[in-house]
Amino acid sequence: MPLVSAAPNTNPLVDGRQSERAMRVRRGVQILLADMGYAVFPELSLANGRRADLTGLSKDGRIWIIEVKSSVEDMRADNKWQDYLEFCDAFAFASLPDVPQDVFPADVGFIIADRFGAEITSPMSAQKTLSPARRKAMTLRIARAASQRLMAAEWASGEDIR
């Protein structure tokens, strides 16, 4: 299923795979990261086939990946989160206030969020610095995906962009 749909009367930037709870977390984290000066990109496909829930790109090129978990069950079912670590400078989980923080690994960052904002309650886990080649590849991946989504959103709006 493509992330962007050109179907009428739908938001082309929401693919429908996320629950309402997950979307509340996503919105809050996006607000926090934007306030911190990050460009935030949701649902970024990585070179290893995984899809990062949120990817933040700072003004100086640092890359954060945030994995959204909407429930205890969602966290317990996730056995792939470590696959994201090689693609970011820092990693964190984000969840709602009613999800106990103790179900998340203690050695990674944690963000508590709701639809109005978020707060980092455990520092972002510092990964080793990305190699210049990996940083360039990730930055290009973010830029190309953002451009493709913007173009799809313009087309879905019905405006003739030619």
Short mmCIF file of C-alpha atoms in Angstrom, two decimals:
data_model
loop_
_atom_site.label_atom_id
_atom_site.label_comp_id
_atom_site.label_asym_id
_atom_site.label_seq_id
_atom_site.Cartn_x
_atom_site.Cartn_y
_atom_site.Cartn_z
CA MET A 1 0.00 0.00 0.00
CA PRO A 2 1.55 3.32 -1.02
CA LEU A 3 1.99 5.93 1.67
CA VAL A 4 0.36 8.61 -0.42
CA SER A 5 -3.04 7.99 -1.96
CA ALA A 6 -4.53 10.13 -4.72
CA ALA A 7 -8.07 9.01 -3.82
CA PRO A 8 -10.49 11.93 -3.46
CA ASN A 9 -11.59 13.11 -0.01
CA THR A 10 -8.58 11.58 1.75
CA ASN A 11 -5.54 13.13 3.32
CA PRO A 12 -2.69 12.11 1.00
CA LEU A 13 -0.18 12.32 3.85
CA VAL A 14 -1.90 9.68 6.02
CA ASP A 15 -1.80 6.08 4.85
CA GLY A 16 -4.29 4.60 7.32
CA ARG A 17 -1.96 1.99 8.84
CA GLN A 18 -1.60 3.84 12.13
CA SER A 19 -4.14 3.67 14.92
CA GLU A 20 -5.71 6.81 16.35
CA ARG A 21 -3.53 6.36 19.45
CA ALA A 22 -0.37 6.12 17.34
CA MET A 23 -1.38 9.22 15.40
CA ARG A 24 -1.74 11.18 18.66
CA VAL A 25 1.81 10.19 19.64
CA ARG A 26 3.11 11.00 16.17
CA ARG A 27 1.54 14.47 16.23
CA GLY A 28 2.94 15.29 19.66
CA VAL A 29 6.45 14.17 18.73
CA GLN A 30 6.28 16.11 15.47
CA ILE A 31 5.40 19.26 17.46
CA LEU A 32 8.31 18.68 19.87
CA LEU A 33 10.87 18.03 17.15
CA ALA A 34 9.69 20.98 15.06
CA ASP A 35 10.02 23.20 18.15
CA MET A 36 13.60 21.88 18.48
CA GLY A 37 14.37 22.92 14.90
CA TYR A 38 14.12 19.48 13.30
CA ALA A 39 12.51 18.77 9.95
CA VAL A 40 10.31 15.75 10.69
CA PHE A 41 9.42 13.04 8.21
CA PRO A 42 6.93 10.26 9.03
CA GLU A 43 7.06 6.71 7.70
CA LEU A 44 10.46 6.74 6.01
CA SER A 45 11.50 3.51 4.27
CA LEU A 46 15.09 2.61 5.11
CA ALA A 47 17.65 0.81 2.95
CA ASN A 48 17.21 -2.39 5.01
CA GLY A 49 13.48 -2.55 4.22
CA ARG A 50 12.31 -1.27 7.60
CA ARG A 51 10.11 1.81 7.91
CA ALA A 52 10.94 4.40 10.56
CA ASP A 53 7.84 5.89 12.20
CA LEU A 54 9.41 9.35 12.52
CA THR A 55 12.75 10.61 11.27
CA GLY A 56 14.06 13.97 12.39
CA LEU A 57 16.74 15.89 10.53
CA SER A 58 18.41 18.73 12.43
CA LYS A 59 19.79 21.92 10.90
CA ASP A 60 23.31 20.53 11.32
CA GLY A 61 22.43 17.18 9.70
CA ARG A 62 21.91 15.00 12.79
CA ILE A 63 19.37 12.25 12.24
CA TRP A 64 17.02 10.96 14.92
CA ILE A 65 14.63 8.04 14.56
CA ILE A 66 11.62 7.76 16.85
CA GLU A 67 9.62 4.54 17.04
CA VAL A 68 5.99 5.13 18.05
CA LYS A 69 4.38 2.57 20.36
CA SER A 70 0.71 2.98 21.18
CA SER A 71 0.39 0.22 23.79
CA VAL A 72 2.22 -2.36 25.88
CA GLU A 73 1.20 -5.02 23.37
CA ASP A 74 2.60 -2.94 20.51
CA MET A 75 5.97 -2.75 22.30
CA ARG A 76 6.06 -6.42 23.23
CA ALA A 77 5.37 -7.43 19.63
CA ASP A 78 8.26 -5.33 18.29
CA ASN A 79 11.39 -7.39 17.76
CA LYS A 80 12.83 -5.24 14.97
CA TRP A 81 13.53 -1.88 16.58
CA GLN A 82 17.29 -2.48 16.73
CA ASP A 83 17.32 -2.56 12.92
CA TYR A 84 16.89 1.24 12.97
CA LEU A 85 20.01 1.99 14.97
CA GLU A 86 22.47 1.89 12.05
CA PHE A 87 20.51 4.67 10.30
CA CYS A 88 20.49 7.37 12.98
CA ASP A 89 22.60 9.40 15.37
CA ALA A 90 20.04 8.90 18.15
CA PHE A 91 17.00 6.69 18.75
CA ALA A 92 14.00 6.82 21.06
CA PHE A 93 10.63 5.25 21.64
CA ALA A 94 7.59 7.48 22.03
CA SER A 95 4.29 6.59 23.65
CA LEU A 96 1.23 7.93 25.42
CA PRO A 97 1.15 8.75 29.15
CA ASP A 98 -0.99 5.67 29.93
CA VAL A 99 1.65 3.23 28.60
CA PRO A 100 4.10 2.28 31.38
CA GLN A 101 7.61 3.45 30.56
CA ASP A 102 9.13 0.38 32.23
CA VAL A 103 8.13 -1.86 29.26
CA PHE A 104 10.64 0.00 27.09
CA PRO A 105 14.40 -0.69 27.07
CA ALA A 106 16.18 1.48 29.62
CA ASP A 107 19.19 2.11 27.38
CA VAL A 108 17.33 4.06 24.68
CA GLY A 109 15.57 7.39 24.72
CA PHE A 110 11.92 7.79 25.66
CA ILE A 111 9.42 10.46 24.74
CA ILE A 112 6.01 10.80 26.34
CA ALA A 113 3.51 12.40 23.99
CA ASP A 114 -0.09 13.26 23.30
CA ARG A 115 -1.65 15.14 20.40
CA PHE A 116 -0.69 18.51 21.90
CA GLY A 117 3.03 17.96 22.37
CA ALA A 118 5.71 15.76 23.87
CA GLU A 119 8.57 15.66 26.34
CA ILE A 120 11.81 13.70 26.30
CA THR A 121 11.81 11.85 29.62
CA SER A 122 14.90 9.68 28.99
CA PRO A 123 17.77 11.07 26.95
CA MET A 124 17.99 10.02 23.32
CA SER A 125 20.27 7.04 23.00
CA ALA A 126 23.48 8.17 21.39
CA GLN A 127 24.56 5.86 18.64
CA LYS A 128 27.97 6.03 17.09
CA THR A 129 28.16 8.92 14.67
CA LEU A 130 26.93 7.98 11.22
CA SER A 131 29.60 7.62 8.58
CA PRO A 132 29.63 10.43 6.01
CA ALA A 133 28.39 8.03 3.33
CA ARG A 134 25.47 6.79 5.47
CA ARG A 135 24.56 10.36 6.51
CA LYS A 136 24.54 11.46 2.85
CA ALA A 137 22.46 8.44 1.83
CA MET A 138 19.93 9.09 4.62
CA THR A 139 19.73 12.82 3.88
CA LEU A 140 19.12 12.09 0.19
CA ARG A 141 16.52 9.45 1.08
CA ILE A 142 14.64 11.97 3.26
CA ALA A 143 14.84 14.70 0.61
CA ARG A 144 13.66 12.46 -2.23
CA ALA A 145 10.82 10.95 -0.21
CA ALA A 146 9.69 14.41 0.92
CA SER A 147 9.71 15.70 -2.64
CA GLN A 148 7.72 12.69 -3.90
CA ARG A 149 5.10 13.14 -1.17
CA LEU A 150 4.79 16.85 -1.84
CA MET A 151 4.26 16.18 -5.53
CA ALA A 152 1.65 13.49 -4.78
CA ALA A 153 -0.15 15.86 -2.39
CA GLU A 154 -0.23 18.55 -5.09
CA TRP A 155 -1.62 16.09 -7.61
CA ALA A 156 -4.23 14.85 -5.12
CA SER A 157 -5.35 18.44 -4.56
CA GLY A 158 -6.46 18.60 -8.18
CA GLU A 159 -4.25 21.57 -8.99
CA ASP A 160 -2.49 21.45 -12.35
CA ILE A 161 1.18 21.84 -11.47
CA ARG A 162 2.39 21.90 -15.09
#
